[in-house]
Tab-separated table of C-alpha atoms in Angstrom:
chain	number	residue	atom	x	y	z
A	1	MET	CA	-50.762	-126.109	121.457
A	2	LYS	CA	-47.938	-124.438	123.344
A	3	ILE	CA	-47.064	-120.786	123.005
A	4	TYR	CA	-43.320	-120.113	123.379
A	5	ASP	CA	-42.291	-116.903	125.156
A	6	GLY	CA	-46.008	-116.344	125.715
A	7	GLY	CA	-45.480	-113.645	128.386
A	8	LYS	CA	-43.418	-111.384	126.173
A	9	ILE	CA	-45.669	-111.927	123.167
A	10	ILE	CA	-48.850	-111.185	125.165
A	11	VAL	CA	-47.332	-107.955	126.588
A	12	GLY	CA	-46.460	-106.941	123.040
A	13	LEU	CA	-49.989	-107.719	121.840
A	14	ILE	CA	-51.520	-105.726	124.687
A	15	VAL	CA	-49.430	-102.729	123.648
A	16	PHE	CA	-50.554	-103.272	120.013
A	17	VAL	CA	-54.208	-103.472	120.905
A	18	GLY	CA	-53.904	-100.505	123.244
A	19	LEU	CA	-52.332	-98.277	120.622
A	20	PHE	CA	-54.882	-99.160	117.959
A	21	THR	CA	-57.930	-98.890	120.153
A	22	PHE	CA	-56.676	-95.732	121.823
A	23	PRO	CA	-59.404	-93.468	120.204
A	24	PHE	CA	-62.205	-95.774	121.404
A	25	VAL	CA	-60.896	-95.720	124.987
A	26	TYR	CA	-60.132	-92.000	124.915
A	27	ASN	CA	-63.677	-91.178	123.839
A	28	ILE	CA	-65.521	-93.255	126.402
A	29	GLY	CA	-68.030	-91.064	128.253
A	30	LYS	CA	-67.302	-88.026	126.117
A	31	ALA	CA	-70.283	-86.549	124.289
A	32	ASN	CA	-69.748	-85.896	120.628
A	33	VAL	CA	-70.067	-82.133	120.379
A	34	MET	CA	-70.671	-81.195	116.810
A	35	PRO	CA	-69.522	-77.809	115.536
A	36	GLU	CA	-72.297	-75.228	114.968
A	37	PRO	CA	-70.983	-72.224	113.042
A	38	LYS	CA	-73.385	-69.304	113.687
A	39	ILE	CA	-74.277	-66.644	111.089
A	40	ASN	CA	-76.582	-64.414	113.110
A	41	THR	CA	-74.416	-61.320	113.145
A	42	PRO	CA	-75.892	-57.814	112.682
A	43	ALA	CA	-74.246	-57.410	109.174
A	44	ILE	CA	-75.640	-60.752	107.982
A	45	ASN	CA	-79.140	-60.119	109.424
A	46	GLU	CA	-79.338	-56.902	107.449
A	47	LEU	CA	-78.712	-58.685	104.149
A	48	THR	CA	-81.798	-59.334	102.032
A	49	GLU	CA	-80.183	-62.237	100.330
A	50	LYS	CA	-77.962	-64.204	102.744
A	51	LYS	CA	-75.130	-65.190	100.511
A	52	CYS	CA	-71.368	-65.379	100.826
A	53	VAL	CA	-69.076	-64.509	97.944
A	54	GLU	CA	-69.563	-67.982	96.579
A	55	SER	CA	-72.096	-70.770	97.290
A	56	LYS	CA	-72.220	-72.386	100.700
A	57	GLN	CA	-71.028	-75.717	99.347
A	58	PHE	CA	-68.019	-74.033	97.702
A	59	MET	CA	-67.138	-71.974	100.732
A	60	ARG	CA	-67.299	-74.969	103.021
A	61	ALA	CA	-64.780	-76.944	101.001
A	62	GLU	CA	-62.672	-74.285	99.321
A	63	HIS	CA	-62.594	-71.241	101.649
A	64	MET	CA	-59.009	-71.859	102.720
A	65	GLN	CA	-57.815	-72.017	99.110
A	66	LEU	CA	-59.834	-68.935	98.181
A	67	LEU	CA	-58.391	-67.029	101.135
A	68	ASN	CA	-54.881	-68.096	100.078
A	69	GLN	CA	-55.590	-66.848	96.521
A	70	TRP	CA	-56.968	-63.605	97.873
A	71	ARG	CA	-53.786	-63.122	99.900
A	72	ASP	CA	-51.632	-63.643	96.841
A	73	TRP	CA	-53.757	-61.375	94.647
A	74	ALA	CA	-54.111	-58.569	97.115
A	75	VAL	CA	-50.638	-58.609	98.777
A	76	ARG	CA	-48.421	-59.756	95.982
A	77	LYS	CA	-50.206	-58.504	92.782
A	78	GLY	CA	-52.175	-55.565	94.214
A	79	GLU	CA	-55.435	-56.762	92.711
A	80	ARG	CA	-58.188	-55.859	95.091
A	81	VAL	CA	-61.312	-56.931	93.233
A	82	TYR	CA	-62.675	-60.471	93.137
A	83	VAL	CA	-65.404	-61.262	90.598
A	84	ASN	CA	-67.335	-64.305	91.764
A	85	SER	CA	-68.931	-67.066	89.614
A	86	GLU	CA	-72.089	-65.006	89.179
A	87	GLY	CA	-70.149	-61.932	87.921
A	88	LYS	CA	-70.563	-59.967	91.122
A	89	PRO	CA	-67.519	-57.986	92.276
A	90	TYR	CA	-66.175	-58.045	95.857
A	91	THR	CA	-63.336	-56.244	97.521
A	92	ILE	CA	-60.512	-58.614	98.350
A	93	SER	CA	-60.056	-58.069	102.046
A	94	LEU	CA	-60.191	-60.439	105.014
A	95	GLN	CA	-60.817	-57.615	107.454
A	96	ASN	CA	-63.331	-55.544	105.448
A	97	THR	CA	-65.147	-58.191	103.395
A	98	CYS	CA	-65.052	-61.532	105.253
A	99	MET	CA	-64.983	-60.313	108.828
A	100	HIS	CA	-67.397	-57.498	108.058
A	101	CYS	CA	-70.224	-60.078	107.863
A	102	HIS	CA	-68.600	-62.827	109.946
A	103	SER	CA	-67.702	-60.600	112.848
A	104	ASN	CA	-68.166	-63.529	115.211
A	105	LYS	CA	-64.860	-65.361	114.865
A	106	LYS	CA	-65.427	-67.412	118.041
A	107	GLU	CA	-68.843	-68.589	117.020
A	108	PHE	CA	-68.061	-68.953	113.291
A	109	CYS	CA	-64.436	-69.609	112.366
A	110	ASP	CA	-63.377	-71.288	115.571
A	111	GLN	CA	-66.254	-73.672	115.655
A	112	CYS	CA	-65.004	-75.937	112.904
A	113	HIS	CA	-61.327	-75.041	113.244
A	114	ASN	CA	-61.262	-76.155	116.852
A	115	TYR	CA	-63.269	-79.284	116.043
A	116	MET	CA	-60.805	-80.264	113.371
A	117	ALA	CA	-57.802	-79.022	115.421
A	118	VAL	CA	-56.592	-76.762	112.656
A	119	ASN	CA	-54.862	-73.544	113.582
A	120	PRO	CA	-54.832	-71.233	110.552
A	121	TYR	CA	-52.196	-68.576	110.676
A	122	CYS	CA	-54.486	-65.742	109.479
A	123	TRP	CA	-54.168	-64.016	112.867
A	124	ASN	CA	-50.407	-63.965	112.840
A	125	CYS	CA	-50.713	-60.907	110.557
A	126	HIS	CA	-54.352	-59.845	110.815
A	127	ILE	CA	-55.931	-58.470	113.923
A	128	ALA	CA	-58.588	-60.739	115.191
A	129	PRO	CA	-61.950	-58.932	115.671
A	130	LYS	CA	-62.723	-57.759	119.135
A	131	GLU	CA	-65.627	-59.740	120.551
A	132	LYS	CA	-67.647	-59.505	123.693
A	133	GLU	CA	-66.796	-62.299	126.046
A	134	SER	CA	-69.895	-64.397	126.213
B	1	MET	CA	-47.726	-109.943	84.816
B	2	GLY	CA	-47.236	-109.106	88.510
B	3	PRO	CA	-47.464	-105.329	88.355
B	4	ILE	CA	-50.364	-105.399	85.821
B	5	PHE	CA	-52.353	-107.816	87.899
B	6	ALA	CA	-51.764	-105.766	91.068
B	7	LEU	CA	-52.681	-102.557	89.293
B	8	PHE	CA	-55.949	-103.976	88.094
B	9	ALA	CA	-56.689	-105.370	91.550
B	10	VAL	CA	-56.356	-101.874	93.078
B	11	ILE	CA	-58.349	-100.300	90.235
B	12	ALA	CA	-61.056	-102.866	90.912
B	13	LEU	CA	-61.147	-101.834	94.585
B	14	VAL	CA	-61.472	-98.185	93.593
B	15	LEU	CA	-64.317	-99.018	91.195
B	16	VAL	CA	-66.093	-101.063	93.864
B	17	ALA	CA	-66.115	-98.121	96.228
B	18	PHE	CA	-66.999	-95.658	93.439
B	19	VAL	CA	-69.964	-97.702	92.294
B	20	GLY	CA	-70.998	-98.734	95.776
B	21	ALA	CA	-70.939	-95.327	97.435
B	22	GLY	CA	-71.166	-92.969	94.458
B	23	VAL	CA	-73.787	-94.725	92.279
B	24	ALA	CA	-75.613	-97.262	94.371
B	25	ASN	CA	-75.708	-94.997	97.459
B	26	LEU	CA	-74.619	-97.772	99.834
B	27	HIS	CA	-73.167	-95.277	102.251
B	28	PHE	CA	-74.036	-97.254	105.384
B	29	LEU	CA	-72.225	-100.291	103.993
B	30	PHE	CA	-69.102	-98.404	102.931
B	31	GLY	CA	-69.103	-95.885	105.753
B	32	VAL	CA	-69.990	-98.078	108.717
B	33	VAL	CA	-70.191	-101.882	108.069
B	34	ILE	CA	-67.017	-102.372	106.082
B	35	PRO	CA	-64.823	-100.134	108.293
B	36	TYR	CA	-65.996	-101.928	111.441
B	37	ALA	CA	-65.479	-105.348	109.803
B	38	ALA	CA	-62.030	-104.365	108.523
B	39	PHE	CA	-60.914	-103.072	111.924
B	40	ALA	CA	-62.126	-106.272	113.640
B	41	ILE	CA	-60.440	-108.467	111.058
B	42	PHE	CA	-57.180	-106.451	111.400
B	43	ILE	CA	-57.093	-106.757	115.219
B	44	VAL	CA	-58.129	-110.420	115.430
B	45	GLY	CA	-56.079	-111.434	112.396
B	46	PHE	CA	-52.990	-109.725	113.767
B	47	ILE	CA	-53.352	-111.403	117.158
B	48	TYR	CA	-53.897	-114.709	115.402
B	49	ARG	CA	-50.776	-114.267	113.259
B	50	VAL	CA	-48.530	-113.279	116.124
B	51	LEU	CA	-49.838	-115.582	118.873
B	52	ILE	CA	-50.826	-118.693	116.994
B	53	TRP	CA	-48.795	-118.580	113.817
B	54	TRP	CA	-45.462	-117.391	115.261
B	55	GLY	CA	-45.971	-117.847	119.019
B	56	SER	CA	-46.505	-121.554	118.709
B	57	SER	CA	-43.490	-122.077	116.441
B	58	PRO	CA	-40.558	-123.067	118.551
B	59	VAL	CA	-37.015	-121.968	117.704
B	60	PRO	CA	-34.859	-125.083	117.657
B	61	PHE	CA	-31.450	-123.398	117.665
B	62	CYS	CA	-29.803	-120.287	118.813
B	63	ILE	CA	-29.818	-118.826	115.293
B	64	THR	CA	-29.095	-115.200	116.006
B	65	THR	CA	-27.207	-113.702	113.120
B	66	THR	CA	-24.378	-111.377	113.984
B	67	CYS	CA	-21.707	-109.316	112.293
B	68	GLY	CA	-19.432	-108.283	115.111
B	69	GLN	CA	-17.154	-109.706	117.796
B	70	GLN	CA	-18.858	-111.969	120.260
B	71	GLU	CA	-18.227	-111.582	123.960
B	72	THR	CA	-15.094	-113.461	124.749
B	73	LEU	CA	-11.799	-112.806	126.573
B	74	PRO	CA	-11.744	-109.554	128.527
B	75	TRP	CA	-9.050	-107.925	126.367
B	76	ILE	CA	-10.984	-108.551	123.150
B	77	LYS	CA	-13.507	-105.781	122.548
B	78	GLN	CA	-17.056	-107.005	122.088
B	79	SER	CA	-19.419	-105.439	119.542
B	80	LYS	CA	-22.228	-104.971	121.954
B	81	LEU	CA	-24.914	-103.974	119.501
B	82	GLU	CA	-24.045	-106.221	116.590
B	83	ASN	CA	-23.414	-109.255	118.815
B	84	PRO	CA	-25.363	-108.675	122.009
B	85	SER	CA	-24.794	-111.043	124.903
B	86	SER	CA	-27.214	-109.320	127.301
B	87	THR	CA	-30.903	-108.465	127.190
B	88	SER	CA	-30.177	-104.736	127.146
B	89	GLY	CA	-27.920	-105.267	124.155
B	90	VAL	CA	-30.715	-107.136	122.321
B	91	ILE	CA	-33.131	-104.282	123.145
B	92	GLY	CA	-30.647	-101.798	121.645
B	93	ARG	CA	-30.174	-103.909	118.562
B	94	MET	CA	-33.916	-104.373	118.134
B	95	ALA	CA	-34.443	-100.598	118.547
B	96	LEU	CA	-31.925	-99.947	115.830
B	97	GLU	CA	-33.607	-102.502	113.609
B	98	VAL	CA	-37.196	-101.390	114.217
B	99	LEU	CA	-36.632	-97.599	114.271
B	100	LEU	CA	-33.716	-97.175	111.859
B	101	PHE	CA	-33.668	-100.359	109.725
B	102	ARG	CA	-30.066	-101.217	110.634
B	103	SER	CA	-29.896	-104.344	108.481
B	104	LEU	CA	-31.116	-102.482	105.356
B	105	PHE	CA	-28.327	-100.007	106.013
B	106	ARG	CA	-25.871	-102.820	105.460
B	107	ASN	CA	-27.373	-103.511	102.031
B	108	LEU	CA	-24.646	-104.098	99.411
B	109	LYS	CA	-24.662	-104.251	95.675
B	110	THR	CA	-22.525	-106.751	93.867
B	111	GLN	CA	-21.038	-105.969	90.446
B	112	MET	CA	-18.613	-107.429	87.916
B	113	VAL	CA	-16.161	-104.734	86.809
B	114	GLU	CA	-13.938	-105.086	83.719
B	115	GLY	CA	-15.456	-108.463	83.057
B	116	THR	CA	-13.704	-110.407	85.777
B	117	LYS	CA	-13.448	-108.328	88.971
B	118	LEU	CA	-16.179	-108.855	91.574
B	119	VAL	CA	-16.783	-105.561	93.414
B	120	TYR	CA	-19.028	-104.873	96.333
B	121	GLY	CA	-20.413	-101.346	96.881
B	122	GLU	CA	-22.729	-99.513	99.119
B	123	ALA	CA	-26.466	-99.491	98.290
B	124	LYS	CA	-28.208	-97.119	100.681
B	125	TRP	CA	-31.125	-96.013	98.484
B	126	LEU	CA	-33.359	-98.834	99.600
B	127	TRP	CA	-32.611	-98.023	103.247
B	128	LEU	CA	-33.300	-94.298	102.668
B	129	ALA	CA	-36.553	-94.826	100.805
B	130	ALA	CA	-37.792	-97.460	103.253
B	131	LEU	CA	-36.982	-95.167	106.161
B	132	ALA	CA	-38.670	-92.229	104.473
B	133	PHE	CA	-41.707	-94.302	103.596
B	134	HIS	CA	-42.255	-95.942	107.035
B	135	TRP	CA	-41.681	-92.778	109.075
B	136	SER	CA	-43.956	-90.635	106.868
B	137	PHE	CA	-46.632	-93.351	107.009
B	138	LEU	CA	-46.363	-93.307	110.802
B	139	VAL	CA	-46.675	-89.522	110.922
B	140	ILE	CA	-49.709	-89.779	108.639
B	141	VAL	CA	-51.383	-92.337	110.834
B	142	VAL	CA	-50.747	-90.322	113.979
B	143	ARG	CA	-51.962	-87.146	112.237
B	144	HIS	CA	-55.238	-88.931	111.371
B	145	LEU	CA	-55.972	-89.193	115.059
B	146	ARG	CA	-57.397	-85.682	114.775
B	147	PHE	CA	-60.379	-87.305	113.057
B	148	PHE	CA	-60.912	-89.784	115.832
B	149	ILE	CA	-60.611	-87.824	119.117
B	150	GLN	CA	-61.967	-84.521	120.400
B	151	ASN	CA	-59.828	-81.890	122.103
B	152	ILE	CA	-56.666	-83.080	120.487
B	153	PRO	CA	-53.759	-83.298	123.019
B	154	ALA	CA	-50.853	-80.922	122.543
B	155	PRO	CA	-48.341	-83.500	121.384
B	156	LEU	CA	-50.500	-84.492	118.466
B	157	LYS	CA	-50.960	-80.855	117.491
B	158	ALA	CA	-47.193	-80.395	117.711
B	159	ILE	CA	-46.636	-83.255	115.274
B	160	GLU	CA	-49.101	-81.709	112.860
B	161	GLY	CA	-47.421	-78.316	113.303
B	162	LEU	CA	-44.056	-79.716	112.509
B	163	ASP	CA	-45.331	-81.588	109.524
B	164	SER	CA	-46.857	-78.481	108.039
B	165	PHE	CA	-44.293	-75.930	109.151
B	166	LEU	CA	-43.298	-74.942	105.612
B	167	GLN	CA	-46.629	-73.097	105.475
B	168	VAL	CA	-47.086	-73.739	101.755
B	169	GLY	CA	-50.612	-73.042	100.486
B	170	ALA	CA	-53.854	-73.483	102.309
B	171	PRO	CA	-54.709	-76.054	103.536
B	172	LEU	CA	-51.051	-76.283	104.558
B	173	LEU	CA	-48.863	-78.751	102.682
B	174	TYR	CA	-47.805	-81.685	104.819
B	175	ILE	CA	-44.189	-82.732	104.304
B	176	SER	CA	-45.044	-86.359	105.024
B	177	ASP	CA	-47.604	-86.311	102.113
B	178	ALA	CA	-44.925	-85.369	99.619
B	179	VAL	CA	-42.337	-87.771	101.183
B	180	ILE	CA	-44.638	-90.821	101.167
B	181	LEU	CA	-45.605	-90.380	97.547
B	182	LEU	CA	-41.958	-89.977	96.487
B	183	ALA	CA	-40.742	-92.869	98.630
B	184	VAL	CA	-43.412	-95.353	97.490
B	185	THR	CA	-42.840	-94.342	93.860
B	186	TYR	CA	-39.130	-95.052	94.306
B	187	LEU	CA	-39.899	-98.399	95.972
B	188	PHE	CA	-42.061	-99.301	92.985
B	189	LEU	CA	-39.621	-98.128	90.357
B	190	ARG	CA	-36.745	-100.081	91.915
B	191	ARG	CA	-38.786	-103.260	91.528
B	192	VAL	CA	-39.255	-102.460	87.856
B	193	PHE	CA	-35.855	-101.173	86.869
B	194	ILE	CA	-33.389	-103.299	88.873
B	195	PRO	CA	-33.420	-106.656	87.051
B	196	GLN	CA	-32.544	-108.825	90.067
B	197	VAL	CA	-35.299	-107.159	92.155
B	198	LYS	CA	-37.794	-107.434	89.281
B	199	TYR	CA	-37.072	-111.144	88.996
B	200	ILE	CA	-38.018	-111.846	92.608
B	201	SER	CA	-41.014	-109.406	92.708
B	202	LEU	CA	-44.447	-110.968	92.904
B	203	ALA	CA	-47.927	-109.554	92.412
B	204	ALA	CA	-48.286	-109.375	96.217
B	205	ASP	CA	-45.245	-107.024	96.386
B	206	TYR	CA	-46.733	-104.647	93.772
B	207	PHE	CA	-50.178	-104.915	95.258
B	208	ALA	CA	-49.099	-103.610	98.611
B	209	LEU	CA	-47.242	-100.700	97.010
B	210	PHE	CA	-50.110	-99.798	94.724
B	211	LEU	CA	-52.648	-100.007	97.556
B	212	ILE	CA	-50.607	-97.695	99.814
B	213	LEU	CA	-49.915	-95.378	96.854
B	214	SER	CA	-53.635	-95.147	96.092
B	215	ILE	CA	-54.486	-94.517	99.701
B	216	ALA	CA	-51.939	-91.739	99.943
B	217	GLY	CA	-53.013	-90.483	96.523
B	218	THR	CA	-56.747	-90.294	97.390
B	219	GLY	CA	-55.817	-88.543	100.624
B	220	VAL	CA	-53.713	-86.003	98.839
B	221	LEU	CA	-56.478	-85.397	96.252
B	222	MET	CA	-58.993	-84.871	99.051
B	223	ARG	CA	-56.877	-82.413	100.972
B	224	TYR	CA	-55.394	-80.313	98.178
B	225	PHE	CA	-57.441	-80.782	94.990
B	226	LEU	CA	-60.922	-82.314	94.909
B	227	LYS	CA	-62.239	-81.180	98.273
B	228	VAL	CA	-64.593	-83.169	100.504
B	229	ASP	CA	-66.539	-81.872	103.471
B	230	VAL	CA	-63.864	-82.480	106.132
B	231	VAL	CA	-66.109	-81.633	109.076
B	232	GLY	CA	-68.579	-84.184	107.740
B	233	VAL	CA	-65.745	-86.743	107.646
B	234	LYS	CA	-64.885	-86.125	111.262
B	235	GLU	CA	-68.489	-86.411	112.295
B	236	LEU	CA	-68.699	-89.775	110.561
B	237	ALA	CA	-65.427	-90.908	112.211
B	238	MET	CA	-66.548	-89.773	115.634
B	239	GLY	CA	-69.774	-91.625	115.075
B	240	LEU	CA	-67.872	-94.832	114.388
B	241	ILE	CA	-65.658	-94.323	117.453
B	242	GLY	CA	-68.672	-93.707	119.714
B	243	PHE	CA	-70.675	-96.674	118.174
B	244	ASN	CA	-73.287	-94.147	117.203
B	245	PRO	CA	-73.114	-93.710	113.386
B	246	VAL	CA	-74.271	-90.456	111.866
B	247	GLU	CA	-77.539	-90.350	109.938
B	248	ALA	CA	-77.617	-91.292	106.275
B	249	LYS	CA	-78.237	-87.773	105.016
B	250	LYS	CA	-74.913	-86.602	106.506
B	251	MET	CA	-73.100	-89.544	105.059
B	252	GLN	CA	-74.357	-88.675	101.602
B	253	GLU	CA	-73.028	-85.093	101.844
B	254	ILE	CA	-69.424	-86.291	101.931
B	255	GLY	CA	-67.925	-86.681	98.502
B	256	VAL	CA	-67.452	-90.130	96.960
B	257	LEU	CA	-63.664	-89.682	96.990
B	258	PHE	CA	-63.727	-90.048	100.749
B	259	TYR	CA	-65.545	-93.437	100.466
B	260	ILE	CA	-62.940	-94.582	97.928
B	261	HIS	CA	-60.150	-93.562	100.437
B	262	LEU	CA	-61.996	-95.298	103.297
B	263	PHE	CA	-62.638	-98.480	101.300
B	264	LEU	CA	-58.953	-98.671	100.292
B	265	VAL	CA	-57.928	-98.266	103.904
B	266	SER	CA	-60.384	-100.908	104.961
B	267	SER	CA	-58.932	-103.218	102.278
B	268	LEU	CA	-55.457	-102.529	103.591
B	269	LEU	CA	-56.607	-103.386	107.166
B	270	MET	CA	-58.237	-106.593	106.055
B	271	TYR	CA	-55.282	-107.583	103.894
B	272	PHE	CA	-52.684	-106.652	106.480
B	273	PRO	CA	-52.607	-109.711	108.866
B	274	PHE	CA	-52.529	-112.205	105.954
B	275	SER	CA	-49.818	-110.657	103.836
B	276	LYS	CA	-46.212	-109.612	103.995
B	277	LEU	CA	-47.291	-106.388	105.643
B	278	VAL	CA	-47.637	-108.206	108.951
B	279	HIS	CA	-43.869	-107.774	109.225
B	280	MET	CA	-45.016	-104.895	111.485
B	281	GLY	CA	-45.425	-107.508	114.197
B	282	GLY	CA	-43.032	-110.089	112.671
B	283	VAL	CA	-40.009	-107.847	113.051
B	284	PHE	CA	-40.269	-108.273	116.812
B	285	LEU	CA	-40.460	-112.053	116.529
B	286	SER	CA	-37.487	-112.572	114.194
B	287	PRO	CA	-35.237	-115.102	115.958
B	288	THR	CA	-32.185	-113.962	114.030
B	289	ARG	CA	-32.682	-110.488	115.502
B	290	ASN	CA	-34.257	-110.963	118.939
B	291	MET	CA	-32.131	-113.816	120.320
B	292	THR	CA	-29.199	-113.209	122.617
B	293	ALA	CA	-25.853	-114.208	121.096
B	294	ASN	CA	-24.808	-116.134	124.203
B	295	SER	CA	-24.568	-119.636	122.752
B	296	ARG	CA	-21.175	-120.183	124.406
B	297	MET	CA	-22.417	-119.228	127.843
B	298	LYS	CA	-25.848	-120.811	127.873
B	299	ARG	CA	-27.145	-123.931	126.285
B	300	HIS	CA	-30.150	-123.385	124.062
B	301	ILE	CA	-32.554	-126.332	124.603
B	302	ASN	CA	-34.544	-127.313	121.522
B	303	PRO	CA	-38.178	-127.026	122.673
B	304	TRP	CA	-39.214	-129.984	120.631
B	305	ASN	CA	-36.566	-132.333	122.071
B	306	TYR	CA	-38.154	-135.424	123.434
B	307	PRO	CA	-36.482	-137.555	126.154
B	308	VAL	CA	-34.095	-140.035	124.529
B	309	HIS	CA	-33.362	-143.220	126.354
B	310	VAL	CA	-29.560	-143.352	126.748
B	311	HIS	CA	-27.783	-146.618	127.477
B	312	THR	CA	-24.647	-145.499	129.325
B	313	TYR	CA	-21.376	-147.499	129.478
B	314	GLU	CA	-22.043	-148.147	133.171
B	315	GLU	CA	-25.315	-149.823	132.354
B	316	TYR	CA	-23.687	-151.745	129.525
B	317	GLU	CA	-21.024	-153.027	131.839
B	318	ASN	CA	-23.639	-154.030	134.416
B	319	ASP	CA	-25.433	-156.032	131.744
B	320	PHE	CA	-22.343	-157.844	130.488
B	321	ARG	CA	-19.805	-157.753	133.317
B	322	GLU	CA	-19.482	-161.566	133.825
B	323	LYS	CA	-19.191	-162.240	130.077
B	324	MET	CA	-16.595	-159.461	129.695
B	325	LYS	CA	-14.560	-160.881	132.562
B	326	GLY	CA	-14.812	-164.306	130.989
B	327	ALA	CA	-13.510	-162.980	127.718
B	328	GLY	CA	-10.656	-161.198	129.481
B	329	ILE	CA	-11.918	-157.714	128.720
B	330	PRO	CA	-10.953	-155.164	131.406
B	331	VAL	CA	-13.865	-153.761	133.384
B	332	GLU	CA	-14.131	-150.603	135.468
B	333	LYS	CA	-15.996	-152.034	138.428
B	334	GLU	CA	-15.066	-155.414	139.770
């Protein structure tokens, strides 16, 4: 069997295979560093029951949506109280509620955000907490 | 029957993944084995189609199709892109075709007006929807690289930033997500509502549309509505890329919707080389597009021509010279 214009076709196929196997090649020799968000801050260690405003499962999947709702409620409607699924009230505030416990942005927020290459625009308006350079 | 059959085929695929990963707990099969198999089939099948199927098919004639002035006398202006006589012209024409779908832009509609008048008009909607669909699909595929590599390079982040720059909601709305759903829906509706297009549409046409629509749909559901553990998804993807799959427990923590999405993508990859979708490679091998329109300057030799024994007049005269002379027929050589 003869291949016509084989040179050009093979160059094209090499480009095709190169593009589609790019992640495999790019990751050769690179260790898979998994994100490890840490919750050992002074405020959290003081808590008797280590619990966020909602369950861990919920926060993991929905925190961005919750924060967006909090923004709308607090900034646009002036509502400052959030009652969670257990009926417990919390003050709606990124700075004073979320970051009070999670005062370790670098070891908590940034862990997964950097891993997933997402760049939330929280800190365009809010002041990021001051942290000791580790 | 076409659209109904295709719809049920896609629903069946969704159910297979739902039962397999959600009920029967076959996470290793749906999260590791099938994706690997699908990727291998995609790469090997694609090479087979391009190299063996098309590469071994010779082009007998210079069959480039053109719609502009061919290169001719110096004072007649050549249409260099529509009728290219040089390799650079062909590259330009292919680039227009591959990147901007130039030939779809020339799409026309034909209508009878007032009973007897035949009228041609512009029909750009197909071109627009096709362009919107293909480009948003490309952006989505490129965006998905963030699941497959660590320390994402700046250009990839820039694409994602541009795609989400409207800053609607959180997680941010991607423009390409909205565009692909609208465009594919239009491409489906035109097959249903335009009678001529409906007549020539087959189940395979609808199946590709439904499959892509369901992939985009499950992706949109996962991102904006029924959340899955996205960090777990990346850990699974990185495990596949590094040939070191994550443990079963982690795979179970990811929601079943992800496995439906992954199975649909795997189905698309496996289906790709053996369906009309392989036009991704085929567009580069279309003789009517990629040949140089130089048939007046260069003779195109049919590759399957075999040597034909030709009996020239000279040989004929040599055979019969004496007899011709005897019969008084004039000969060239005495």
